Amino acid sequence: MNFIDKIKERAKKDKKTIVLPESMDIRTMEAAEKILNEGIADLIIIGTEEEISTNSKGLDISKATLINPYTAEITEELINEFVELRKSKGITYEDAKKLLLEDYMYYACMLVKTGRADGVVSGACHSSANTIRPALQIIKTKPGTMLVSAFFLMVVPNCQYGSNGTFVFADAGLEQNPTSEKLAAIAASSAMSFQLLVEEEAKVAMLSHSTMGSAKHIDVSKVVEGVKIAKEKYPQFKIDGELQLDAAIVPEIAKSKAPNSEVAGSANVLVFPDLDAGNIGYKLVQRLAKAEAYGPICQGIAAPINDLSRGCSSDDIVGVVAITAVQAQNN
């Protein structure tokens, strides 16, 4: 059984309710049909009757709960609760009503906030900012979490590296240029996410163009300091660096470049020095190695709110919903 099939089976054992706010995208409806048929999760789909009927033509989504924000009885309650939640920011009733009716992601997050749903998956036709902003305003960060970051769960076919070809790539979706402190926090969050989803020990490599002092640059120093902080603050995880990618995952190269590292040569969690590197890296592996790429999966939010690449397929959405459900089981 491959990785995503295992995740689906875990999701089915304790079904959660996941909200899909992008009824304006046919891929969402195609994914919904598959999710419902397989019994992966219960679904709430937000949209008007026209949006839903137009984009679900020929598909069976009859088992989903459909909510039209303009006519649903709960809308008034959600608006009032949103006003109460954001009153310190000066939001008015009219402001709240406009947001919840015109931006379904706000409505979806309020469903989670009020306990009517367990998680949200969005981003097929909206930017990451449009997905994450409502989550941070409504759901907020998990207690004790320094920052919200994002990772891709990469499953590389016929790959001897990582965990049978399975890796976490972070941050590949949110944090543009993390400081050393943020890199350390991303390393710890990613280790926890890997262990939750893959159910194996995380081995975290903090990547650079340098391995153990082979190059000197301010960018290298940032990673070196991040490794130091991570080892001090999160000793429960195996975290090491700075490591070049080949030293991180190839045992033979690790022996010569980093012989004393307990991570080098066997890393399964790759922490990139910035968002450019992380985003480029995951897309290279996805397109050239034909890897499955699930994400961006968010970590650090108080409930599972996950993003999608706008180039995603309906199967990608199915996979992220299954991952979101498993996160919700352990939230």
Coordinates of C-alpha atoms in Angstrom, one line a residue:
M1 CA 0.0 0.0 0.0
N2 CA 1.5 3.4 -1.0
F3 CA 1.7 6.4 1.3
I4 CA -1.5 8.2 0.3
D5 CA -3.5 5.0 0.4
K6 CA -2.3 4.5 4.0
I7 CA -3.4 8.1 4.8
K8 CA -6.8 7.5 3.3
E9 CA -7.2 4.3 5.4
R10 CA -6.3 6.3 8.6
A11 CA -8.8 9.0 7.6
K12 CA -11.6 6.5 7.2
K13 CA -11.2 5.1 10.7
D14 CA -12.3 8.3 12.3
K15 CA -14.1 10.4 9.7
K16 CA -13.8 14.1 10.1
T17 CA -15.7 17.0 8.5
I18 CA -13.7 19.0 6.0
V19 CA -14.9 22.2 4.3
L20 CA -14.3 22.8 0.6
P21 CA -15.0 26.5 -0.1
E22 CA -14.0 26.5 -3.8
S23 CA -17.3 25.5 -5.4
M24 CA -16.4 27.7 -8.3
D25 CA -13.7 25.2 -9.4
I26 CA -14.6 21.9 -11.2
R27 CA -11.6 20.2 -9.7
T28 CA -13.1 20.7 -6.2
M29 CA -16.2 18.9 -7.3
E30 CA -14.3 16.1 -9.0
A31 CA -12.4 15.6 -5.8
A32 CA -15.5 15.8 -3.7
E33 CA -17.1 12.9 -5.6
K34 CA -14.0 10.7 -5.1
I35 CA -13.7 11.6 -1.4
L36 CA -17.4 10.8 -0.7
N37 CA -17.3 7.6 -2.7
E38 CA -14.2 6.4 -0.9
G39 CA -15.5 7.5 2.5
I40 CA -12.4 9.5 3.3
A41 CA -14.2 12.4 5.0
D42 CA -17.6 14.1 5.4
L43 CA -17.7 17.2 3.3
I44 CA -19.2 20.7 3.5
I45 CA -19.2 22.5 0.2
I46 CA -19.8 26.2 0.2
G47 CA -21.4 27.9 -2.7
T48 CA -24.6 29.1 -4.4
E49 CA -26.9 26.7 -6.1
E50 CA -25.7 27.9 -9.4
E51 CA -22.0 27.6 -8.6
I52 CA -22.4 24.1 -7.3
S53 CA -24.8 22.8 -10.0
T54 CA -22.7 24.2 -12.8
N55 CA -19.4 22.8 -11.6
S56 CA -20.7 19.4 -10.4
K57 CA -22.6 18.6 -13.6
G58 CA -22.4 14.8 -14.2
L59 CA -20.8 14.2 -10.7
D60 CA -22.4 12.7 -7.6
I61 CA -21.9 14.9 -4.6
S62 CA -25.2 14.0 -3.0
K63 CA -23.6 12.9 0.3
A64 CA -22.0 16.3 0.8
T65 CA -23.6 19.0 3.0
L66 CA -24.1 22.1 0.7
I67 CA -24.2 25.5 2.3
N68 CA -25.3 28.6 0.4
P69 CA -24.1 31.5 2.6
Y70 CA -26.7 33.8 1.2
T71 CA -29.6 31.7 2.3
A72 CA -28.3 29.4 5.1
E73 CA -29.9 29.8 8.5
I74 CA -26.5 29.7 10.3
T75 CA -25.1 32.7 8.3
E76 CA -26.5 35.3 10.7
E77 CA -25.1 33.5 13.7
L78 CA -21.7 33.2 12.0
I79 CA -21.7 36.9 11.1
N80 CA -22.4 37.9 14.7
E81 CA -19.8 35.5 16.1
F82 CA -17.2 36.9 13.6
V83 CA -18.0 40.5 14.8
E84 CA -17.5 39.4 18.4
L85 CA -14.2 37.7 17.5
R86 CA -12.8 40.7 15.6
K87 CA -14.4 43.5 17.6
S88 CA -11.0 44.7 18.9
K89 CA -10.1 45.3 15.3
G90 CA -13.1 47.6 14.8
I91 CA -15.0 45.3 12.4
T92 CA -18.6 46.2 11.9
Y93 CA -21.6 44.0 11.2
E94 CA -21.6 45.1 7.5
D95 CA -17.9 44.4 7.2
A96 CA -18.3 40.9 8.6
K97 CA -21.3 40.2 6.4
K98 CA -19.4 41.3 3.3
L99 CA -16.4 39.1 4.1
L100 CA -18.4 36.0 4.9
L101 CA -20.7 36.3 1.8
E102 CA -18.0 37.3 -0.7
D103 CA -15.0 35.3 0.5
Y104 CA -16.0 31.7 1.3
M105 CA -12.7 31.0 3.0
Y106 CA -13.9 33.3 5.9
Y107 CA -17.1 31.4 6.1
A108 CA -15.2 28.1 6.1
C109 CA -13.0 29.2 8.9
M110 CA -15.9 30.3 11.0
L111 CA -17.5 26.8 10.5
V112 CA -14.3 25.3 12.0
K113 CA -14.1 28.0 14.7
T114 CA -17.6 27.3 15.9
G115 CA -17.1 23.5 15.9
R116 CA -19.2 22.7 12.9
A117 CA -16.2 21.3 10.9
D118 CA -12.7 20.0 11.6
G119 CA -10.6 21.5 8.8
V120 CA -10.5 23.3 5.5
V121 CA -8.8 22.7 2.2
S122 CA -8.6 25.6 -0.3
G123 CA -6.2 27.2 -2.8
A124 CA -7.0 25.5 -6.1
C125 CA -8.0 28.8 -7.5
H126 CA -6.9 31.2 -4.8
S127 CA -3.5 32.4 -3.6
S128 CA -1.9 31.1 -0.5
A129 CA -2.4 34.6 1.1
N130 CA -6.2 34.3 0.5
T131 CA -6.2 30.9 2.2
I132 CA -4.0 31.7 5.1
R133 CA -5.1 35.2 6.1
P134 CA -8.6 34.2 7.2
A135 CA -7.2 31.2 9.1
L136 CA -4.8 33.4 11.0
Q137 CA -7.5 36.0 11.8
I138 CA -10.1 33.4 12.9
I139 CA -8.4 30.1 13.9
K140 CA -5.1 31.7 15.0
T141 CA -1.9 30.0 15.8
K142 CA -1.5 26.8 17.9
P143 CA -0.5 27.6 21.5
G144 CA 3.3 27.5 21.9
T145 CA 3.9 27.8 18.2
M146 CA 6.4 30.5 17.0
L147 CA 5.1 30.7 13.5
V148 CA 2.9 29.2 10.8
S149 CA 4.9 27.5 8.1
A150 CA 4.1 25.2 5.2
F151 CA 5.5 22.0 3.8
F152 CA 5.0 19.6 0.8
L153 CA 4.7 15.9 1.4
M154 CA 6.7 14.5 -1.5
V155 CA 6.3 10.9 -2.6
V156 CA 9.0 10.0 -5.2
P157 CA 8.5 6.8 -7.2
N158 CA 11.2 4.2 -7.3
C159 CA 13.4 6.2 -4.9
Q160 CA 15.8 4.6 -2.4
Y161 CA 16.3 7.8 -0.4
G162 CA 14.3 9.4 2.4
S163 CA 11.6 7.1 3.8
N164 CA 11.1 4.8 0.8
G165 CA 11.0 8.0 -1.3
T166 CA 8.8 9.9 1.1
F167 CA 10.0 13.4 2.3
V168 CA 8.8 16.5 3.9
F169 CA 10.0 19.7 2.1
A170 CA 9.8 22.9 4.2
D171 CA 9.1 25.8 4.1
A172 CA 8.0 25.5 0.5
G173 CA 4.9 27.6 0.7
L174 CA 4.8 30.5 3.2
E175 CA 7.9 31.9 5.0
Q176 CA 9.9 34.0 2.4
N177 CA 13.2 34.4 4.1
P178 CA 13.2 32.9 7.6
T179 CA 15.7 33.9 10.3
S180 CA 17.8 31.4 12.1
E181 CA 15.2 31.2 14.9
K182 CA 12.4 30.6 12.4
L183 CA 14.4 28.0 10.5
A184 CA 14.8 26.1 13.8
A185 CA 11.0 26.4 14.5
I186 CA 10.3 25.2 10.9
A187 CA 12.6 22.2 11.5
A188 CA 10.8 21.2 14.7
S189 CA 7.3 21.6 13.3
S190 CA 8.3 19.7 10.1
A191 CA 9.7 16.8 12.2
M192 CA 6.5 16.6 14.1
S193 CA 4.4 16.7 10.9
F194 CA 6.6 13.9 9.3
Q195 CA 6.2 11.7 12.4
L196 CA 2.5 12.2 12.5
L197 CA 1.9 11.5 8.8
V198 CA 4.6 9.0 7.9
E199 CA 4.7 7.3 11.3
E200 CA 8.5 7.0 11.2
E201 CA 11.3 8.8 13.0
A202 CA 12.1 12.2 11.4
K203 CA 15.7 12.9 10.4
V204 CA 15.9 16.6 9.6
A205 CA 18.6 18.1 7.3
M206 CA 18.9 21.9 7.2
L207 CA 20.0 22.6 3.7
S208 CA 22.6 25.0 2.3
H209 CA 25.1 25.2 -0.6
S210 CA 27.7 24.3 2.1
T211 CA 28.3 21.2 4.1
M212 CA 29.8 21.5 7.5
G213 CA 31.7 24.7 6.9
S214 CA 32.8 24.0 3.3
A215 CA 31.7 27.5 2.2
K216 CA 31.6 30.8 4.0
H217 CA 28.7 33.3 3.5
I218 CA 26.1 35.1 5.4
D219 CA 23.5 32.8 4.0
V220 CA 25.4 29.8 5.3
S221 CA 25.9 31.4 8.7
K222 CA 22.1 31.8 9.0
V223 CA 21.6 28.0 8.6
V224 CA 24.5 27.2 10.9
E225 CA 22.9 29.3 13.6
G226 CA 19.5 27.8 12.9
V227 CA 21.0 24.3 13.4
K228 CA 22.5 25.4 16.7
I229 CA 19.2 26.8 18.0
A230 CA 17.3 23.8 16.8
K231 CA 19.6 21.3 18.6
E232 CA 19.3 23.4 21.8
K233 CA 15.5 23.9 21.8
Y234 CA 14.4 20.7 20.2
P235 CA 16.8 17.9 21.4
Q236 CA 14.0 15.3 21.0
F237 CA 14.5 15.5 17.2
K238 CA 17.4 14.4 15.0
I239 CA 18.4 17.7 13.3
D240 CA 21.7 18.5 11.6
G241 CA 23.4 20.8 9.1
E242 CA 24.4 22.7 7.3
L243 CA 24.2 20.1 4.6
Q244 CA 24.2 20.1 0.8
L245 CA 21.3 18.1 -0.7
D246 CA 23.5 15.2 -1.8
A247 CA 25.2 14.9 1.6
A248 CA 21.7 15.0 3.2
I249 CA 20.2 12.0 1.4
V250 CA 23.0 10.0 -0.3
P251 CA 24.8 7.7 2.2
E252 CA 28.0 7.4 0.1
I253 CA 28.4 11.1 -0.2
A254 CA 27.5 11.6 3.5
K255 CA 30.4 9.4 4.5
S256 CA 32.9 11.7 2.9
K257 CA 31.3 15.1 3.5
A258 CA 29.7 14.6 7.0
P259 CA 30.9 11.4 8.5
N260 CA 30.0 12.3 12.0
S261 CA 26.4 13.3 11.3
E262 CA 23.5 11.1 12.5
V263 CA 21.3 12.7 9.8
A264 CA 23.5 13.0 6.8
G265 CA 22.8 10.3 4.2
S266 CA 19.4 9.4 5.6
A267 CA 17.5 12.6 5.9
N268 CA 13.7 12.5 5.2
V269 CA 12.8 16.0 6.2
L270 CA 14.5 18.8 4.2
V271 CA 14.5 22.3 5.5
F272 CA 15.3 24.8 2.8
P273 CA 17.1 28.1 3.6
D274 CA 14.4 30.3 2.0
L275 CA 11.1 30.1 0.1
D276 CA 12.7 30.4 -3.3
A277 CA 14.8 27.3 -2.7
G278 CA 11.9 25.4 -1.2
N279 CA 9.4 26.2 -3.9
I280 CA 11.8 25.6 -6.8
G281 CA 13.0 22.4 -5.2
Y282 CA 9.6 20.8 -4.7
K283 CA 8.5 21.7 -8.3
L284 CA 11.7 20.3 -9.7
V285 CA 11.2 17.0 -8.0
Q286 CA 7.5 16.9 -8.8
R287 CA 8.0 17.6 -12.5
L288 CA 11.3 15.8 -13.3
A289 CA 11.0 12.9 -10.9
K290 CA 7.2 12.6 -11.4
A291 CA 6.7 12.8 -7.7
E292 CA 3.4 13.2 -5.9
A293 CA 3.4 16.6 -4.2
Y294 CA 0.8 17.2 -1.5
G295 CA 0.5 20.7 -0.1
P296 CA 1.3 23.3 0.9
I297 CA 0.3 21.6 4.2
C298 CA 0.2 24.2 7.0
Q299 CA 1.6 23.6 10.4
G300 CA 1.3 25.9 13.4
I301 CA -2.4 26.8 13.0
A302 CA -4.8 25.8 15.8
A303 CA -6.8 23.7 13.4
P304 CA -5.9 22.0 10.1
I305 CA -6.3 24.6 7.4
N306 CA -4.5 23.6 4.3
D307 CA -3.5 25.2 1.0
L308 CA -3.3 23.8 -2.5
S309 CA -1.1 24.6 -5.5
R310 CA -3.2 26.3 -8.2
G311 CA -1.7 23.7 -10.6
C312 CA -3.2 20.9 -8.5
S313 CA -5.3 18.0 -9.9
S314 CA -8.5 16.6 -8.4
D315 CA -6.4 13.7 -7.1
D316 CA -4.1 16.2 -5.3
I317 CA -7.1 17.7 -3.6
V318 CA -8.3 14.2 -2.5
G319 CA -4.8 13.6 -1.0
V320 CA -4.7 16.9 0.9
V321 CA -8.2 16.3 2.2
A322 CA -7.1 12.9 3.5
I323 CA -4.0 14.5 5.1
T324 CA -6.1 17.2 6.7
A325 CA -8.5 14.6 8.1
V326 CA -5.5 12.8 9.7
Q327 CA -4.2 16.1 11.2
A328 CA -7.7 16.7 12.6
Q329 CA -7.7 13.3 14.3
N330 CA -4.6 14.3 16.1
N331 CA -5.4 18.0 16.7

